[in-house]
């Protein structure tokens, strides 16, 4: 009996001692400030300044269908790349939510497009349809490069849209007009656009828009999956393969085939992309080689090794010559049929 009491008392004493020390320990770790001198810091640690702004904005109340994790919006198409970049398809997003989020940021988007030589004829269709369908209700600056500014038709734009006509020289080869776009865009970012816009997109002029293209296209680095090659295995598509070209992609590599007709992103990312691609074009020229699909080949190489943060499905550039399959529910933007021999020469 005495032995049992001794054991119980001993147990209580031990528990008390453990409890005391653990409370001390908790006190130490959670309350007592740790002297900075005890933490060894590399002397060249870069200084960071995180903006701790508390003026966060709140979305308006909205009524929409609830999302469920076990009910994907589409099951017939790939919605996410292997690096978790969303692929934008009709039926996968709610434009009202996106617009509400975007409006709070008050961004300006720039669109660079070129109408050189006979391509001037495409301006009216491009601008007329873009005025209606491209980022409707949001601020957009269209930058139109042309060798014929006096021939640009007058088009009445929505109040939030502006047109800047920028004279540019022409080149005898259409391939040079197309490839030099990368250089011109890169130079204008450095001299102007970095002060004027938040996001920048490059678009071919020989297209028309038929449905809304909204803020679902906005992201840091955005590429459009080609309507010609969206189901083609990587080794059969149109990448440049000759190792002598700076645009070469080795066999066994490649994600998607991207169309050069529509790409973009933040100004700084588009600057990197256009500068790198034009460097590739210049080095190819010095080595007497031209990539299979000109700057589009360089763009594909760039986007393979600098993964886009968002991909636009072929809805965002549909080629008129193709029959539209079921998975392409809408044709938002499509090429205008052209007689290549007539228009390029
Ligand atoms: C593809 C690409 C295009 C470019 C080209 C290079 C797609 C859908 N488009 O289109 O972006 O990479 O291949 O081979 O993948 N331009 C003029 N005047 C000219 C020629 C061209 O202004 O005389 C401009 C114009 O903005 C045009 C763009 O360059 O939209 C591309 O030329 P394209 O449309 O003739 O090239 P295409 O259809 O072969």
Tab-separated table of C-alpha atoms and ligand atoms in Angstrom:
chain	number	residue	atom	x	y	z
A	1	UNK	CA	0.000	0.000	0.000
A	2	UNK	CA	2.814	2.409	1.010
A	3	UNK	CA	4.723	1.343	-2.121
A	4	UNK	CA	1.652	2.136	-4.300
A	5	UNK	CA	1.325	5.636	-2.754
A	6	UNK	CA	5.039	6.276	-3.359
A	7	UNK	CA	4.621	5.227	-6.992
A	8	UNK	CA	1.558	7.484	-7.494
A	9	UNK	CA	3.316	10.469	-5.853
A	10	UNK	CA	6.416	9.819	-7.957
A	11	UNK	CA	4.254	9.714	-11.094
A	12	UNK	CA	2.567	13.020	-10.223
A	13	UNK	CA	5.958	14.620	-9.530
A	14	UNK	CA	7.381	13.416	-12.881
A	15	UNK	CA	4.317	14.664	-14.781
A	16	UNK	CA	4.705	18.042	-13.072
A	17	UNK	CA	8.370	18.281	-14.004
A	18	UNK	CA	7.674	17.288	-17.655
A	19	UNK	CA	4.722	19.707	-17.793
A	20	UNK	CA	6.808	22.566	-16.396
A	21	UNK	CA	9.608	22.038	-18.887
A	22	UNK	CA	7.263	21.665	-21.826
A	23	UNK	CA	5.482	24.928	-20.888
A	24	UNK	CA	8.876	26.598	-20.641
A	25	UNK	CA	9.660	25.176	-24.060
A	26	UNK	CA	6.385	26.463	-25.526
A	27	UNK	CA	7.059	29.831	-23.906
A	28	UNK	CA	10.471	29.895	-25.492
A	29	UNK	CA	9.388	29.055	-29.003
A	30	UNK	CA	6.184	30.991	-29.200
A	31	UNK	CA	6.627	34.116	-27.132
A	32	UNK	CA	10.211	35.023	-26.620
A	33	UNK	CA	11.669	37.048	-29.463
A	34	UNK	CA	14.655	35.366	-31.012
A	35	UNK	CA	17.692	37.551	-31.152
A	36	UNK	CA	18.533	38.221	-34.822
A	37	UNK	CA	22.250	37.829	-34.111
A	38	UNK	CA	21.663	34.106	-33.524
A	39	UNK	CA	20.536	33.518	-37.115
A	40	UNK	CA	23.406	33.417	-39.528
A	41	UNK	CA	22.478	35.505	-42.592
A	42	UNK	CA	24.510	35.650	-45.777
A	43	UNK	CA	25.632	39.271	-46.011
A	44	UNK	CA	24.563	39.569	-49.681
A	45	UNK	CA	20.924	38.525	-49.099
A	46	UNK	CA	18.803	40.444	-51.667
A	47	UNK	CA	16.397	42.943	-50.116
A	48	UNK	CA	12.750	42.141	-50.715
A	49	UNK	CA	9.881	44.497	-50.260
A	50	UNK	CA	6.510	42.803	-50.246
A	51	UNK	CA	3.625	45.201	-50.743
A	52	UNK	CA	1.350	44.760	-47.722
A	53	UNK	CA	-1.423	46.941	-49.067
A	54	UNK	CA	-4.660	46.314	-47.170
A	55	UNK	CA	-6.917	48.096	-49.667
A	56	UNK	CA	-8.067	44.861	-51.247
A	57	UNK	CA	-11.123	45.002	-53.423
A	58	UNK	CA	-14.157	42.760	-53.157
A	59	UNK	CA	-16.024	41.168	-56.029
A	60	UNK	CA	-19.676	42.109	-56.422
A	61	UNK	CA	-22.220	39.451	-55.441
A	62	UNK	CA	-22.991	37.288	-58.440
A	63	UNK	CA	-25.282	34.417	-59.140
A	64	UNK	CA	-23.855	31.520	-61.157
A	65	UNK	CA	-23.765	27.719	-61.254
A	66	UNK	CA	-21.710	26.201	-58.472
A	67	UNK	CA	-18.516	24.450	-59.575
A	68	UNK	CA	-17.983	20.839	-58.367
A	69	UNK	CA	-14.604	19.107	-58.344
A	70	UNK	CA	-16.126	15.853	-59.588
A	71	UNK	CA	-18.010	17.501	-62.458
A	72	UNK	CA	-15.509	18.842	-65.002
A	73	UNK	CA	-16.923	21.456	-67.349
A	74	UNK	CA	-15.687	19.510	-70.382
A	75	UNK	CA	-14.608	15.912	-70.719
A	76	UNK	CA	-13.902	15.900	-74.460
A	77	UNK	CA	-10.810	18.122	-74.451
A	78	UNK	CA	-7.616	18.651	-72.481
A	79	UNK	CA	-8.214	21.442	-69.963
A	80	UNK	CA	-4.751	21.676	-68.450
A	81	UNK	CA	-1.231	21.245	-69.817
A	82	UNK	CA	1.178	18.941	-67.927
A	83	UNK	CA	2.716	22.087	-66.356
A	84	UNK	CA	-0.742	23.166	-65.129
A	85	UNK	CA	-1.364	25.964	-67.599
A	86	UNK	CA	-5.092	26.204	-68.373
A	87	UNK	CA	-6.199	25.578	-71.959
A	88	UNK	CA	-9.046	27.941	-72.795
A	89	UNK	CA	-12.107	26.334	-74.407
A	90	UNK	CA	-15.702	27.436	-74.711
A	91	UNK	CA	-17.673	26.084	-71.753
A	92	UNK	CA	-14.791	26.131	-69.272
A	93	UNK	CA	-15.070	29.633	-67.827
A	94	UNK	CA	-17.581	32.217	-66.721
A	95	UNK	CA	-16.908	35.516	-68.436
A	96	UNK	CA	-18.871	37.553	-65.869
A	97	UNK	CA	-16.581	36.432	-63.040
A	98	UNK	CA	-13.493	37.087	-65.140
A	99	UNK	CA	-14.717	40.537	-66.155
A	100	UNK	CA	-15.510	41.479	-62.561
A	101	UNK	CA	-12.007	40.477	-61.433
A	102	UNK	CA	-10.310	42.147	-64.357
A	103	UNK	CA	-12.215	45.460	-64.082
A	104	UNK	CA	-10.741	46.018	-60.640
A	105	UNK	CA	-7.263	46.039	-62.143
A	106	UNK	CA	-7.974	48.631	-64.840
A	107	UNK	CA	-5.391	47.179	-67.244
A	108	UNK	CA	-4.618	48.416	-70.734
A	109	UNK	CA	-3.998	45.790	-73.403
A	110	UNK	CA	-1.991	46.514	-76.550
A	111	UNK	CA	-2.463	44.684	-79.851
A	112	UNK	CA	0.329	44.836	-82.424
A	113	UNK	CA	-0.660	44.068	-85.997
A	114	UNK	CA	0.922	44.656	-89.394
A	115	UNK	CA	-0.614	45.576	-92.749
A	116	UNK	CA	2.208	45.953	-95.215
A	117	UNK	CA	1.849	46.126	-98.988
A	118	UNK	CA	-1.311	44.376	-100.163
A	119	UNK	CA	-2.279	43.280	-96.641
A	120	UNK	CA	-3.747	46.747	-96.193
A	121	UNK	CA	-6.966	45.267	-97.576
A	122	UNK	CA	-7.443	43.242	-94.371
A	123	UNK	CA	-7.471	46.247	-92.016
A	124	UNK	CA	-11.180	46.976	-92.221
A	125	UNK	CA	-12.260	43.390	-91.467
A	126	UNK	CA	-9.737	43.074	-88.653
A	127	UNK	CA	-10.428	46.369	-86.885
A	128	UNK	CA	-14.172	46.316	-87.506
A	129	UNK	CA	-14.543	42.874	-85.927
A	130	UNK	CA	-11.971	43.509	-83.165
A	131	UNK	CA	-13.804	46.678	-82.159
A	132	UNK	CA	-16.889	44.551	-81.535
A	133	UNK	CA	-15.460	41.299	-80.211
A	134	UNK	CA	-11.970	41.890	-78.793
A	135	UNK	CA	-11.968	42.651	-75.055
A	136	UNK	CA	-15.309	44.333	-75.378
A	137	UNK	CA	-15.755	46.998	-72.681
A	138	UNK	CA	-12.055	47.006	-71.763
A	139	UNK	CA	-9.255	49.401	-72.653
A	140	UNK	CA	-7.366	48.331	-75.770
A	141	UNK	CA	-4.729	50.155	-77.835
A	142	UNK	CA	-4.404	48.840	-81.383
A	143	UNK	CA	-0.961	49.497	-82.864
A	144	UNK	CA	-1.162	49.159	-86.620
A	145	UNK	CA	2.136	49.062	-88.509
A	146	UNK	CA	1.836	49.892	-92.175
A	147	UNK	CA	3.867	51.184	-95.094
A	148	UNK	CA	0.751	53.021	-96.302
A	149	UNK	CA	-0.668	55.100	-93.428
A	150	UNK	CA	-2.719	57.311	-95.744
A	151	UNK	CA	-4.630	54.281	-97.005
A	152	UNK	CA	-5.844	53.139	-93.593
A	153	UNK	CA	-9.649	53.283	-93.724
A	154	UNK	CA	-11.350	55.369	-91.074
A	155	UNK	CA	-13.144	53.156	-88.583
A	156	UNK	CA	-15.151	54.441	-85.650
A	157	UNK	CA	-13.937	52.670	-82.540
A	158	UNK	CA	-15.602	52.226	-79.151
A	159	UNK	CA	-14.572	54.951	-76.632
A	160	UNK	CA	-12.321	52.569	-74.681
A	161	UNK	CA	-10.418	51.547	-77.829
A	162	UNK	CA	-7.675	53.549	-79.511
A	163	UNK	CA	-5.859	53.155	-82.806
A	164	UNK	CA	-2.230	54.154	-83.331
A	165	UNK	CA	-0.936	54.039	-86.904
A	166	UNK	CA	2.810	53.530	-87.064
A	167	UNK	CA	4.694	53.836	-90.359
A	168	UNK	CA	6.988	50.946	-91.136
A	169	UNK	CA	9.192	50.084	-94.084
A	170	UNK	CA	8.298	47.218	-96.374
A	171	UNK	CA	10.532	44.376	-97.469
A	172	UNK	CA	10.581	42.730	-100.861
A	173	UNK	CA	10.126	39.232	-99.389
A	174	UNK	CA	6.882	38.544	-97.486
A	175	UNK	CA	8.849	36.228	-95.205
A	176	UNK	CA	10.935	39.197	-94.039
A	177	UNK	CA	7.825	41.257	-93.321
A	178	UNK	CA	6.497	38.425	-91.203
A	179	UNK	CA	9.784	37.655	-89.400
A	180	UNK	CA	10.761	41.283	-88.742
A	181	UNK	CA	7.578	41.734	-86.742
A	182	UNK	CA	9.433	40.187	-83.811
A	183	UNK	CA	12.166	42.839	-83.981
A	184	UNK	CA	9.758	45.734	-84.410
A	185	UNK	CA	7.629	44.562	-81.471
A	186	UNK	CA	10.683	44.136	-79.266
A	187	UNK	CA	11.950	47.660	-80.144
A	188	UNK	CA	8.560	49.267	-79.522
A	189	UNK	CA	8.252	47.585	-76.161
A	190	UNK	CA	11.565	49.114	-75.159
A	191	UNK	CA	10.758	52.595	-76.487
A	192	UNK	CA	7.001	52.941	-75.864
A	193	UNK	CA	4.781	50.078	-74.845
A	194	UNK	CA	6.369	49.373	-71.501
A	195	UNK	CA	5.049	52.800	-70.467
A	196	UNK	CA	1.667	52.445	-72.183
A	197	UNK	CA	0.192	48.979	-71.720
A	198	UNK	CA	0.135	46.121	-69.202
A	199	UNK	CA	-0.364	43.232	-71.620
A	200	UNK	CA	0.541	42.941	-75.263
A	201	UNK	CA	-0.703	40.597	-78.002
A	202	UNK	CA	0.586	40.136	-81.531
A	203	UNK	CA	-2.019	39.212	-84.138
A	204	UNK	CA	-2.018	38.530	-87.873
A	205	UNK	CA	-4.081	41.094	-89.782
A	206	UNK	CA	-5.706	38.665	-92.232
A	207	UNK	CA	-8.248	37.468	-89.688
A	208	UNK	CA	-11.744	38.323	-88.534
A	209	UNK	CA	-13.409	37.818	-85.194
A	210	UNK	CA	-16.848	36.233	-84.984
A	211	UNK	CA	-17.315	35.726	-81.246
A	212	UNK	CA	-16.115	37.417	-78.076
A	213	UNK	CA	-12.451	37.150	-77.193
A	214	UNK	CA	-12.344	38.405	-73.645
A	215	UNK	CA	-10.176	38.557	-70.583
A	216	UNK	CA	-9.878	34.768	-70.565
A	217	UNK	CA	-6.873	35.350	-72.849
A	218	UNK	CA	-4.990	37.434	-70.276
A	219	UNK	CA	-1.981	35.851	-68.603
A	220	UNK	CA	1.773	36.190	-68.293
A	221	UNK	CA	2.752	34.186	-71.379
A	222	UNK	CA	0.074	33.030	-73.787
A	223	UNK	CA	0.293	30.840	-76.897
A	224	UNK	CA	-2.403	29.620	-79.294
A	225	UNK	CA	-2.567	25.975	-80.330
A	226	UNK	CA	-2.573	25.689	-84.122
A	227	UNK	CA	-5.833	24.619	-85.745
A	228	UNK	CA	-3.887	22.555	-88.279
A	229	UNK	CA	-1.863	20.455	-85.877
A	230	UNK	CA	-3.728	20.146	-82.581
A	231	UNK	CA	-3.982	16.351	-82.706
A	232	UNK	CA	-0.716	15.632	-84.518
A	233	UNK	CA	1.950	13.570	-82.714
A	234	UNK	CA	5.006	15.674	-81.932
A	235	UNK	CA	7.290	13.881	-84.390
A	236	UNK	CA	4.924	14.458	-87.326
A	237	UNK	CA	4.218	18.118	-86.876
A	238	UNK	CA	5.876	21.107	-88.439
A	239	UNK	CA	8.724	22.002	-86.093
A	240	UNK	CA	12.041	23.007	-87.600
A	241	UNK	CA	14.231	19.892	-87.367
A	242	UNK	CA	17.492	20.895	-89.023
A	243	UNK	CA	20.002	21.238	-86.193
A	244	UNK	CA	21.763	24.092	-88.027
A	245	UNK	CA	18.765	26.378	-87.390
A	246	UNK	CA	18.381	28.164	-84.053
A	247	UNK	CA	14.717	27.164	-84.214
A	248	UNK	CA	15.503	23.426	-84.260
A	249	UNK	CA	13.564	21.164	-81.920
A	250	UNK	CA	15.022	17.661	-81.647
A	251	UNK	CA	12.820	14.659	-82.392
A	252	UNK	CA	11.115	13.284	-79.312
A	253	UNK	CA	10.494	16.797	-77.955
A	254	UNK	CA	7.581	19.217	-78.288
A	255	UNK	CA	4.307	19.954	-76.505
A	256	UNK	CA	1.869	21.597	-78.907
A	257	UNK	CA	2.313	23.345	-82.234
A	258	UNK	CA	1.723	27.051	-81.632
A	259	UNK	CA	0.453	29.480	-84.283
A	260	UNK	CA	2.412	32.723	-84.633
A	261	UNK	CA	-0.797	34.466	-85.615
A	262	UNK	CA	-1.805	35.112	-81.990
A	263	UNK	CA	0.469	35.166	-78.952
A	264	UNK	CA	1.068	37.548	-76.098
A	265	UNK	CA	1.299	38.131	-72.386
A	266	UNK	CA	2.749	40.658	-69.998
A	267	UNK	CA	4.894	43.316	-71.628
A	268	UNK	CA	8.065	41.979	-70.016
A	269	UNK	CA	7.418	38.378	-71.144
A	270	UNK	CA	6.564	39.418	-74.694
A	271	UNK	CA	9.753	41.463	-74.713
A	272	UNK	CA	11.786	38.381	-73.779
A	273	UNK	CA	9.972	36.234	-76.341
A	274	UNK	CA	10.298	38.634	-79.293
A	275	UNK	CA	13.907	39.505	-78.474
A	276	UNK	CA	14.911	35.840	-78.195
A	277	UNK	CA	13.044	34.811	-81.348
A	278	UNK	CA	14.504	37.635	-83.401
A	279	UNK	CA	17.981	36.786	-82.122
A	280	UNK	CA	17.370	33.289	-83.509
A	281	UNK	CA	16.199	34.731	-86.847
A	282	UNK	CA	19.314	36.950	-87.037
A	283	UNK	CA	21.689	34.092	-86.243
A	284	UNK	CA	19.978	31.915	-88.855
A	285	UNK	CA	20.374	34.703	-91.413
A	286	UNK	CA	24.078	34.970	-90.598
A	287	UNK	CA	24.384	31.205	-91.084
A	288	UNK	CA	22.478	31.265	-94.383
A	289	UNK	CA	19.474	29.305	-93.147
A	290	UNK	CA	15.782	30.206	-92.797
A	291	UNK	CA	13.558	28.210	-90.480
A	292	UNK	CA	10.787	26.167	-92.069
A	293	UNK	CA	7.937	28.374	-90.866
A	294	UNK	CA	9.968	31.532	-90.318
A	295	UNK	CA	9.338	33.267	-86.981
A	296	UNK	CA	6.650	30.701	-86.165
A	297	UNK	CA	9.390	28.043	-85.927
A	298	UNK	CA	11.356	30.259	-83.526
A	299	UNK	CA	8.212	30.907	-81.495
A	300	UNK	CA	7.643	27.156	-81.159
A	301	UNK	CA	11.167	26.618	-79.948
A	302	UNK	CA	10.812	29.457	-77.429
A	303	UNK	CA	7.503	28.201	-76.042
A	304	UNK	CA	8.881	24.693	-75.661
A	305	UNK	CA	11.620	25.897	-73.332
A	306	UNK	CA	9.664	28.771	-71.742
A	307	UNK	CA	6.327	27.164	-71.001
A	308	UNK	CA	3.325	29.406	-71.578
A	309	UNK	CA	1.216	30.116	-68.511
A	310	UNK	CA	-2.006	29.869	-70.545
A	311	UNK	CA	-2.904	28.227	-73.827
A	312	UNK	CA	-5.647	29.294	-76.184
A	313	UNK	CA	-7.437	26.437	-77.917
A	314	UNK	CA	-7.809	26.487	-81.731
A	315	UNK	CA	-11.087	28.386	-81.212
A	316	UNK	CA	-8.818	31.426	-81.001
A	317	UNK	CA	-7.365	30.933	-84.454
A	318	UNK	CA	-9.413	28.714	-86.683
A	319	UNK	CA	-8.275	28.229	-90.264
A	320	UNK	CA	-11.121	28.751	-92.727
A	321	UNK	CA	-9.854	25.928	-94.895
A	322	UNK	CA	-10.536	23.311	-92.235
A	323	UNK	CA	-13.775	21.535	-91.435
A	324	UNK	CA	-14.696	22.392	-87.853
A	325	UNK	CA	-14.963	19.302	-85.646
A	326	UNK	CA	-17.402	18.982	-82.720
A	327	UNK	CA	-14.832	19.924	-80.073
A	328	UNK	CA	-14.418	23.381	-81.595
A	329	UNK	CA	-17.746	24.696	-80.326
A	330	UNK	CA	-17.139	28.273	-81.417
A	331	UNK	CA	-15.071	29.930	-84.068
A	332	UNK	CA	-13.956	33.092	-82.320
A	333	UNK	CA	-11.330	34.199	-84.787
A	334	UNK	CA	-10.676	32.867	-88.208
A	335	UNK	CA	-8.331	33.502	-91.115
A	336	UNK	CA	-9.620	35.330	-94.174
A	337	UNK	CA	-9.209	33.263	-97.316
A	338	UNK	CA	-6.499	34.764	-99.493
A	339	UNK	CA	-4.901	34.028	-102.817
A	340	UNK	CA	-1.316	33.726	-101.591
A	341	UNK	CA	0.282	34.313	-104.974
A	342	UNK	CA	-1.755	37.446	-105.566
A	343	UNK	CA	-1.567	39.001	-102.103
A	344	UNK	CA	2.089	38.414	-101.318
A	345	UNK	CA	3.607	39.587	-104.599
B	1	LIG	C1	1.692	31.767	-90.846
B	1	LIG	C2	1.457	32.357	-89.452
B	1	LIG	C3	2.019	33.759	-89.434
B	1	LIG	C4	3.497	33.741	-89.754
B	1	LIG	C5	3.700	33.065	-91.107
B	1	LIG	C6	5.193	32.844	-91.346
B	1	LIG	C7	-0.509	31.234	-88.647
B	1	LIG	C8	-1.972	31.191	-88.619
B	1	LIG	N1	0.046	32.350	-89.214
B	1	LIG	O1	0.729	32.493	-91.639
B	1	LIG	O2	1.823	34.335	-88.140
B	1	LIG	O3	4.217	33.052	-88.761
B	1	LIG	O4	3.057	31.796	-91.173
B	1	LIG	O5	5.429	31.891	-92.311
B	1	LIG	O6	0.130	30.344	-88.163
B	1	LIG	N2	2.240	40.557	-93.636
B	1	LIG	C9	2.014	41.786	-94.271
B	1	LIG	N3	2.326	41.901	-95.586
B	1	LIG	C10	2.809	40.877	-96.327
B	1	LIG	C11	3.012	39.636	-95.674
B	1	LIG	C12	2.714	39.502	-94.342
B	1	LIG	O7	1.575	42.741	-93.660
B	1	LIG	O8	3.050	41.062	-97.534
B	1	LIG	C13	1.943	40.440	-92.204
B	1	LIG	C14	0.448	40.392	-91.928
B	1	LIG	O9	0.193	40.944	-90.669
B	1	LIG	C15	0.159	38.907	-91.910
B	1	LIG	C16	1.416	38.375	-91.236
B	1	LIG	O10	2.481	39.204	-91.695
B	1	LIG	O11	-1.037	38.617	-91.212
B	1	LIG	C17	1.754	36.910	-91.527
B	1	LIG	O12	1.754	36.668	-92.902
B	1	LIG	P1	0.714	35.637	-93.542
B	1	LIG	O13	-0.600	35.820	-92.881
B	1	LIG	O14	0.737	35.760	-95.020
B	1	LIG	O15	1.365	34.283	-93.118
B	1	LIG	P2	0.682	32.809	-93.133
B	1	LIG	O16	-0.752	32.923	-93.513
B	1	LIG	O17	1.530	31.889	-93.899
